[in-house]
Tab-separated table of C-alpha atoms in Angstrom:
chain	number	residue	atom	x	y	z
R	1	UNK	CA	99.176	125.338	130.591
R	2	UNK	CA	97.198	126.963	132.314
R	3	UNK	CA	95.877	130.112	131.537
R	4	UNK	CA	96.816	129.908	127.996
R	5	UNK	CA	94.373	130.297	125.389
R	6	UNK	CA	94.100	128.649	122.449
R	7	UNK	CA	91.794	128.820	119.046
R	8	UNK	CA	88.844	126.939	118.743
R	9	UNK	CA	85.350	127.030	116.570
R	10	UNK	CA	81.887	126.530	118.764
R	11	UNK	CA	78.374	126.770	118.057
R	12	UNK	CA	76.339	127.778	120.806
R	13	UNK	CA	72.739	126.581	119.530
R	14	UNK	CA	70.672	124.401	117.538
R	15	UNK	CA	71.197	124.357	113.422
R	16	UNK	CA	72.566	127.477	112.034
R	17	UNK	CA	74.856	124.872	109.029
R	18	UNK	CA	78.478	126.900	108.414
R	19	UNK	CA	77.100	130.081	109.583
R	20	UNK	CA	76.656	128.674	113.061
R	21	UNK	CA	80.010	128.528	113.057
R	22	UNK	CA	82.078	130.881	115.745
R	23	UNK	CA	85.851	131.351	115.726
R	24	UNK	CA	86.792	131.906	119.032
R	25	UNK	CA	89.894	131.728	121.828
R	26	UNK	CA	89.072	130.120	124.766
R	27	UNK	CA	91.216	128.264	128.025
R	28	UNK	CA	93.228	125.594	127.249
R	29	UNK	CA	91.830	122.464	128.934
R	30	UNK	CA	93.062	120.647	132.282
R	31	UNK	CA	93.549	117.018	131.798
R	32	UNK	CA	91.711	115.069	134.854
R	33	UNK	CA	92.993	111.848	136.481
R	34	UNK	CA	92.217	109.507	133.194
R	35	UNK	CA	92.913	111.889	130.258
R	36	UNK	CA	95.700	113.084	128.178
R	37	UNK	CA	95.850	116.703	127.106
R	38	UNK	CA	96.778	116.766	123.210
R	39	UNK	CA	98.126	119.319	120.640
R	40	UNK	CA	95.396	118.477	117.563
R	41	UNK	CA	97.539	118.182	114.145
R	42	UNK	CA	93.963	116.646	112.900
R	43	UNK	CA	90.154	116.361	113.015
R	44	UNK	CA	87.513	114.139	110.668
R	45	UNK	CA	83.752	115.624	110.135
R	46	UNK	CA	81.506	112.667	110.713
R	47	UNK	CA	77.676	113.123	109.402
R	48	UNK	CA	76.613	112.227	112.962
R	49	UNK	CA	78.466	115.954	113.848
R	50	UNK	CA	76.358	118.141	111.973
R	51	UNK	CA	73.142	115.711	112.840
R	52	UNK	CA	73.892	117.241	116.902
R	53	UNK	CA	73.756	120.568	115.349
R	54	UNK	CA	71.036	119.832	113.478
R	55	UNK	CA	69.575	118.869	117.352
R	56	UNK	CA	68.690	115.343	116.042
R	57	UNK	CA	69.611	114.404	119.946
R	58	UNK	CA	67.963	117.288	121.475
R	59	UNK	CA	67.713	117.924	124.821
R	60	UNK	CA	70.552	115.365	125.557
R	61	UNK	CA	73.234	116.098	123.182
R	62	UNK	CA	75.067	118.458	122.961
R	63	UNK	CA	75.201	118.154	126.884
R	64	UNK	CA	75.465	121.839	126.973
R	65	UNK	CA	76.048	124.947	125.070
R	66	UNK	CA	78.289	126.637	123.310
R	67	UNK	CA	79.913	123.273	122.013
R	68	UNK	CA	83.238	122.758	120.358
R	69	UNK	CA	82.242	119.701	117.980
R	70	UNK	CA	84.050	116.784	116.213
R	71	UNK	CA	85.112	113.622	117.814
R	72	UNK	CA	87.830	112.300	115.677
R	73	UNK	CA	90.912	113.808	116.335
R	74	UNK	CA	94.714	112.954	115.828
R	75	UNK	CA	97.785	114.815	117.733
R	76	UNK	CA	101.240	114.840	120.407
R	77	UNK	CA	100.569	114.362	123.990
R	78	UNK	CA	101.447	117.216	125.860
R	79	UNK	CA	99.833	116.574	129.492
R	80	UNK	CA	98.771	113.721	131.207
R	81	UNK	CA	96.799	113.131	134.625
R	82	UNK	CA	97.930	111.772	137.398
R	83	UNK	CA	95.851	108.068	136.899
R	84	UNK	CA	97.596	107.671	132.804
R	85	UNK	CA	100.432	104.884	132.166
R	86	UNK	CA	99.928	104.437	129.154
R	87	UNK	CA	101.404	107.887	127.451
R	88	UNK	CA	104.163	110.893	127.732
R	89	UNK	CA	104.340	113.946	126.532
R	90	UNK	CA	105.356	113.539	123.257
R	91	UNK	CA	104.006	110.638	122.194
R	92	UNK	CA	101.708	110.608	119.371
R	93	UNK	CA	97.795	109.649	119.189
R	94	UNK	CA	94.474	108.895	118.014
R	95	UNK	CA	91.472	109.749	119.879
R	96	UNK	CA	87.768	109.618	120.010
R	97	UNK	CA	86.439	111.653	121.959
R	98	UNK	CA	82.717	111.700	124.168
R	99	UNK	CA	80.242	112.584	121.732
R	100	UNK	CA	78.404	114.590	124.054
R	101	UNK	CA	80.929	117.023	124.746
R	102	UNK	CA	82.839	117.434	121.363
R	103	UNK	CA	86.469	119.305	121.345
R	104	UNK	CA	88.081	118.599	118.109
R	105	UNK	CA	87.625	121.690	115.893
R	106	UNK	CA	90.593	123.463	118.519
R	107	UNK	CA	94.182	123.932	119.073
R	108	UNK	CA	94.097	121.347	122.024
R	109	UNK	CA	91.932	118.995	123.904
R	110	UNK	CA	91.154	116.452	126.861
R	111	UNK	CA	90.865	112.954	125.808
R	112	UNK	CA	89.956	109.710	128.029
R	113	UNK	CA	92.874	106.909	128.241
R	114	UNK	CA	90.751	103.849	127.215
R	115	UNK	CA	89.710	105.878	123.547
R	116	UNK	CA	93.442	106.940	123.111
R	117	UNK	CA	95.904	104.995	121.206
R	118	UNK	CA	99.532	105.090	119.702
R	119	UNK	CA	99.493	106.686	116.514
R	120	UNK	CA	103.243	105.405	114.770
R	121	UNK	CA	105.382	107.281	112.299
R	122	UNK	CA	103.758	105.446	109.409
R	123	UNK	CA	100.625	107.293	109.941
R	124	UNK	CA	99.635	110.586	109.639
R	125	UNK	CA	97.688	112.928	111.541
R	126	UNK	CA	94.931	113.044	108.959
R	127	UNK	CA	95.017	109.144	108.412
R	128	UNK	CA	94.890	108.866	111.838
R	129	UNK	CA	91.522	111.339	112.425
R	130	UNK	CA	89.695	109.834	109.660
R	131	UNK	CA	89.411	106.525	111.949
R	132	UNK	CA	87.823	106.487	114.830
R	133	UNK	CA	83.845	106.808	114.021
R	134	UNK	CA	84.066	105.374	110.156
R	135	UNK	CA	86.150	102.718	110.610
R	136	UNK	CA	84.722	101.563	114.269
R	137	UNK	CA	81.796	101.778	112.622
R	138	UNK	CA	82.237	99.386	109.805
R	139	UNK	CA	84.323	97.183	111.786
R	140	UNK	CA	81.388	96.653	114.689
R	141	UNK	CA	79.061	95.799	111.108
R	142	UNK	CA	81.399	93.232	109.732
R	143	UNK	CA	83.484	91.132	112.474
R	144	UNK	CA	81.209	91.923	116.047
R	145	UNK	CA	77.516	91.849	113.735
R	146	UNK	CA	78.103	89.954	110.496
R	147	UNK	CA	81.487	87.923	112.120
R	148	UNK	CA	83.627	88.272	109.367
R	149	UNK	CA	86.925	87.422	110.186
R	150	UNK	CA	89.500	90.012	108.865
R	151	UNK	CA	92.051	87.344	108.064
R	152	UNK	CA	90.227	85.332	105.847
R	153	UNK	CA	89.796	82.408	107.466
R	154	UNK	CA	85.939	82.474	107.990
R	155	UNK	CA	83.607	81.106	105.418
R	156	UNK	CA	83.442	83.375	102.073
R	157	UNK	CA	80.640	85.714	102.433
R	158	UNK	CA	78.708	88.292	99.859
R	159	UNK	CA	78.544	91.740	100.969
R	160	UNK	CA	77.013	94.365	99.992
R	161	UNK	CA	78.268	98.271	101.093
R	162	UNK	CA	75.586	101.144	100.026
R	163	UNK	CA	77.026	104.418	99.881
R	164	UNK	CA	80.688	102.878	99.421
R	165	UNK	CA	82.642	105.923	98.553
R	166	UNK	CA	81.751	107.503	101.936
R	167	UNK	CA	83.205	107.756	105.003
R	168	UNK	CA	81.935	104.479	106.386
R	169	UNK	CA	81.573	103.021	103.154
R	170	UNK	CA	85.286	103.093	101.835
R	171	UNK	CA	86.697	101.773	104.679
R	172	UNK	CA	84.134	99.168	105.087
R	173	UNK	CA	84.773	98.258	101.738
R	174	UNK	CA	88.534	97.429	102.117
R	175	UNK	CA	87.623	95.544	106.170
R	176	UNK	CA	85.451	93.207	103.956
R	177	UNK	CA	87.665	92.311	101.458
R	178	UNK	CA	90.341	91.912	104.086
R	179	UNK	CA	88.092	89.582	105.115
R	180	UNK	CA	87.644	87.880	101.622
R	181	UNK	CA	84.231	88.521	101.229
R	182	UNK	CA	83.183	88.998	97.761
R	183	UNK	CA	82.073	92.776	97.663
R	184	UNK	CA	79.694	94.985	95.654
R	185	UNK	CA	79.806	98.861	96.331
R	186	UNK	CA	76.668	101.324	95.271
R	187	UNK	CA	77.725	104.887	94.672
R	188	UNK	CA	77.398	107.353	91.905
R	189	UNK	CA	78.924	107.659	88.468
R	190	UNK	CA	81.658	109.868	89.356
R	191	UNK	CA	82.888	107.410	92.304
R	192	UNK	CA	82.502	104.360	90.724
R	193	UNK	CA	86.127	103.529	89.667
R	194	UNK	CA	87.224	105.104	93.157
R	195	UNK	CA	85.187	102.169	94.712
R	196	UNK	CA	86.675	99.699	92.219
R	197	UNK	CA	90.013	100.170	93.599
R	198	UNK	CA	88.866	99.851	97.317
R	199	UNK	CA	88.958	96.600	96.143
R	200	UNK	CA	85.062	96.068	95.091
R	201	UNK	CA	84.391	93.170	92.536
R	202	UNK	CA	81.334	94.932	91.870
R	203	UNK	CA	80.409	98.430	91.830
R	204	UNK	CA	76.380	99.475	91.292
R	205	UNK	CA	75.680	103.149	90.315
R	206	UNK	CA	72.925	103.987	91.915
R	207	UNK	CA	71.298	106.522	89.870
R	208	UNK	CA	70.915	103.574	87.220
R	209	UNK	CA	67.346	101.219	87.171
R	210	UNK	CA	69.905	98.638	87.429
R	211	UNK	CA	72.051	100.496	90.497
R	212	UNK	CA	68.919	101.678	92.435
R	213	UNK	CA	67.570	97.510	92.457
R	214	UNK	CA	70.727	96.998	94.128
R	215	UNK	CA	70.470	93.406	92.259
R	216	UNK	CA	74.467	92.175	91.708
R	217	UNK	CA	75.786	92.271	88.128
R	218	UNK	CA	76.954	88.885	88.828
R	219	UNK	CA	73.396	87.099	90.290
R	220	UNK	CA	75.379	87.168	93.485
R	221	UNK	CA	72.486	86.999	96.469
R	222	UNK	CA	74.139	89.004	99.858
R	223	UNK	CA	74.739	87.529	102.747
R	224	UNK	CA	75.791	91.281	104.570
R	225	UNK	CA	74.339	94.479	103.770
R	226	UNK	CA	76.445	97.200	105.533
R	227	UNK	CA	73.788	100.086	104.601
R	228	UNK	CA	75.637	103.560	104.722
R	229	UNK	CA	73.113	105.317	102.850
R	230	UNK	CA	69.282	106.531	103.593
R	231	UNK	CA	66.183	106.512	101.957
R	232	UNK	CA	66.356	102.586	100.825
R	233	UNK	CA	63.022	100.447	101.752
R	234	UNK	CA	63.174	96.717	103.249
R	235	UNK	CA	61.188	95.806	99.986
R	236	UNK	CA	64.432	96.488	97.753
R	237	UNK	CA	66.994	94.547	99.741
R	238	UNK	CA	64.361	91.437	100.396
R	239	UNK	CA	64.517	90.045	96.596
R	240	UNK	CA	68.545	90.753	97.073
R	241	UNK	CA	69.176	88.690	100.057
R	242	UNK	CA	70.503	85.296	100.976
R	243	UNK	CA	68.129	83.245	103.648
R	244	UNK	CA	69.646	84.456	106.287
R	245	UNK	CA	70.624	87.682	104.864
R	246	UNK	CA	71.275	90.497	107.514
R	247	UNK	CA	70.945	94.252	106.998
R	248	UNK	CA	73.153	96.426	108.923
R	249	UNK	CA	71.539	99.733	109.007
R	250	UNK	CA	74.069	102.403	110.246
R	251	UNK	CA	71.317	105.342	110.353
R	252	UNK	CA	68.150	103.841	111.295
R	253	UNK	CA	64.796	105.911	111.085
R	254	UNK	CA	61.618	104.768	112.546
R	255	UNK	CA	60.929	102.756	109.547
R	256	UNK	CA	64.221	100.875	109.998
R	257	UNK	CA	62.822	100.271	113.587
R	258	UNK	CA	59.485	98.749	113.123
R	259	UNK	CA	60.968	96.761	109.994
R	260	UNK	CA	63.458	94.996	112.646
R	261	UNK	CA	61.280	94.371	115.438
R	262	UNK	CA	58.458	92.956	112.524
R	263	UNK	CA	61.420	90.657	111.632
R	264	UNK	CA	61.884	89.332	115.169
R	265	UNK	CA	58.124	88.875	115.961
R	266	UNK	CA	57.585	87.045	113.430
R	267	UNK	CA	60.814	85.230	113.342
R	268	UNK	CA	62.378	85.990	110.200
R	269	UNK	CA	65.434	84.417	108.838
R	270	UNK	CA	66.296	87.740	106.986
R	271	UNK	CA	67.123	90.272	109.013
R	272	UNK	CA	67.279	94.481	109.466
R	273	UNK	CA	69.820	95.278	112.503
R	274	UNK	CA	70.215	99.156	113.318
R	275	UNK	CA	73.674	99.500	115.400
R	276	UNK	CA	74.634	101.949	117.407
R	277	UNK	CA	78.792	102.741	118.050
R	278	UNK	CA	79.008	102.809	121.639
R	279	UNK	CA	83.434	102.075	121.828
R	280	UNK	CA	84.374	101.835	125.475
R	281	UNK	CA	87.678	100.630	125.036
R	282	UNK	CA	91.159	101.148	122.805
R	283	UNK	CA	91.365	97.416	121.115
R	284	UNK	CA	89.783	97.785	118.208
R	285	UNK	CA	91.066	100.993	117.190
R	286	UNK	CA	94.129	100.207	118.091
R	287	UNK	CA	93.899	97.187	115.367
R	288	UNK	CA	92.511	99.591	112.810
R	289	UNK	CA	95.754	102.105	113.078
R	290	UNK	CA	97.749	98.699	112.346
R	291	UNK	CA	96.144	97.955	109.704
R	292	UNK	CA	96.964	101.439	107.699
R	293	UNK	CA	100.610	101.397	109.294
R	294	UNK	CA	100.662	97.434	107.159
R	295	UNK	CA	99.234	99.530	104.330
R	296	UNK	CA	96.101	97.283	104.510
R	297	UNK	CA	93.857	99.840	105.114
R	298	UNK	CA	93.857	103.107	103.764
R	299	UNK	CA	91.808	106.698	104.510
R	300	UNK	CA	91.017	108.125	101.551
R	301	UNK	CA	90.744	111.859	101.905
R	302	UNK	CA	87.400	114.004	100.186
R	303	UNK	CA	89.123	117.503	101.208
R	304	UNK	CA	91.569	119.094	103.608
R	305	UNK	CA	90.771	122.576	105.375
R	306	UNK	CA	92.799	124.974	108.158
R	307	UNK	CA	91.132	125.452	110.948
R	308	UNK	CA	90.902	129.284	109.982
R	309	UNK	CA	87.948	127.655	107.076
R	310	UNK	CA	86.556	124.892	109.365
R	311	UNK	CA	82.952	126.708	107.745
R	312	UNK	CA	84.190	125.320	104.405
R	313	UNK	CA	84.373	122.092	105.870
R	314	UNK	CA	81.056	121.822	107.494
R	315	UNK	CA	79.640	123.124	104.393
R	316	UNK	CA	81.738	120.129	102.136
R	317	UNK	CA	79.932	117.713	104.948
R	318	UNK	CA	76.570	119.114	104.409
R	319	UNK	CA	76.764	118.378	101.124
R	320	UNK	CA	76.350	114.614	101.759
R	321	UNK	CA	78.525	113.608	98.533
R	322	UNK	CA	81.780	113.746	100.400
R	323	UNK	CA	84.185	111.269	98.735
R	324	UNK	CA	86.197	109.408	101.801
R	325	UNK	CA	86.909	111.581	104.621
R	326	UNK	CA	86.834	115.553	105.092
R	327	UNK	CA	89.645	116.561	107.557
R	328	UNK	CA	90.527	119.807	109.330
R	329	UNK	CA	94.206	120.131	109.362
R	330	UNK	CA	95.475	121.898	113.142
């Protein structure tokens, strides 16, 4: 393809929000030895998108400017380099792409092999792009940090998801109860029967005394914390915990920080564990697009935009009150 241009959005420096946004036509990328060149029918905002704009990883990321963003992305295969077995043209995918060069918001892009998988008839394009960051994510929390095991057969745990309606949050919801953990959700009013049927046995709404204690309706003491949300001190999970209670923080601040490395010093039963994503290989998204083909999983869409108002998108993702995920339809 060579030579052919194709639309795309880029910003081409720090913050700027919507407005930063640039519609633009640009060369269609050349797939090297390990990638796949694909058509986009889909692309998920994740928070951590707008954070790079926001230069929250400045100097290293973006790795250079003007930047195409987004990292989840669903489409057909329509080149592949020389080193790929594994797809055709035609076939078609989910990808994550390398955070530190971006792509999605486009017509077509270059994605590695290992980060590719088989996306089957029973899943759509916009199923398929809400995966890759929000339910790695939660999946890495629950079965690789807390070791729940998603077919039950691992000892009954308490979990607790903050910011459950979210992108994170509602699939991490539905992992745990695969999982048959007993499972309390925090989110507001407006989402709270959304969470319920996630699959929650509890749901806390957060702007309550009760919510915002994050103390379980039923006396229920958590085993898991998979913390999606900010702005929530050690002090209010402590009381909330079981002994060996663990709290996965999924946006650690320097107070997250010094409260885990205070808990290993002083060799503390109860635990706060930031975690990074850091996938560097297909199986475990692979697993997750099973699961939604079985209809065990489910994304749960906020909003759907063109690419023609990817601005509306960014601004819907701004927002921070995003109900599952926000997708940019290709």
């Amino acid at each position: 393809m060579a030579g052919k241009l194709m639309r795309a959005v880029q910003y081409d420096s720090y913050g700027g929000g919507p407005a930063g946004l640039k519609h633009i036509e640009v060369p269609v990328p050349t797939p090297n030895d390990d990638e796949v060149l694909l058509r986009l029918e889909a692309t998920s905002l994740n928070p951590l998108d707008l954070r790079i704009q926001k230069g929250v990883a400045r100097p290293f990321v973006p790795r250079k400017f003007p930047v195409i963003p987004c990292t989840d992305v669903a489409g057909e295969v329509v080149d592949v380099g020389s080193s790929v077995v594994k797809f055709k043209a035609g076939d078609k995918v989910v990808a994550l792409l390398n955070p530190l060069i971006g792509g999605g918001l486009a017509e077509y892009v270059v994605a590695k092999e290992n980060l590719t998988v088989p996306r089957p008839e029973e899943v759509s394009a916009a199923e398929g792009a809400g995966l890759p960051i929000a339910a790695l994510t939660a999946h890495k929390a629950l079965v690789d940090v807390a070791g729940i095991k998603l077919d039950g057969s691992g000892p009954r745990m308490n979990v607790l998801v903050t910011a459950a309606s979210g992108g994170v949050g509602h699939y991490a919801v539905q992992l745990a109860k695969l999982g048959n953990a007993h499972v309390t959700g925090t989110c507001g009013a407006r989402n709270v029967e959304f969470v319920k049927n996630l699959g929650a046995d509890e749901v806390l709404d957060y702007e309550t005394p009760e919510g915002a204690k994050l103390k379980s309706p039923s006396g229920q003491k958590y085993d898991v914390v998979v913390h999606c949300a900010r702005d929530i001190s050690w002090s209010t999970f402590e009381p909330n915990l079981s002994d060996t209670g663990k709290v996965i923080d999924l946006t650690p601040g320097p107070s997250s920080m010094c409260t885990y490395v205070l808990k290993k010093l002083t060799f503390s039963k109860k635990q706060l564990l930031p975690l990074v994503l850091i996938p560097k290989e297909d199986k475990e998204l692979n697993l997750l697009v099973r699961l939604v083909k079985e209809g065990k999983l489910k994304t749960c869409f906020d909003s759907k935009h063109p690419l023609s108002k990817a601005q509306d998108a960014w601004a819907k993702s701004l927002d921070g009150h995003a109900t599952g995920k926000i997708i940019v339809e290709i």
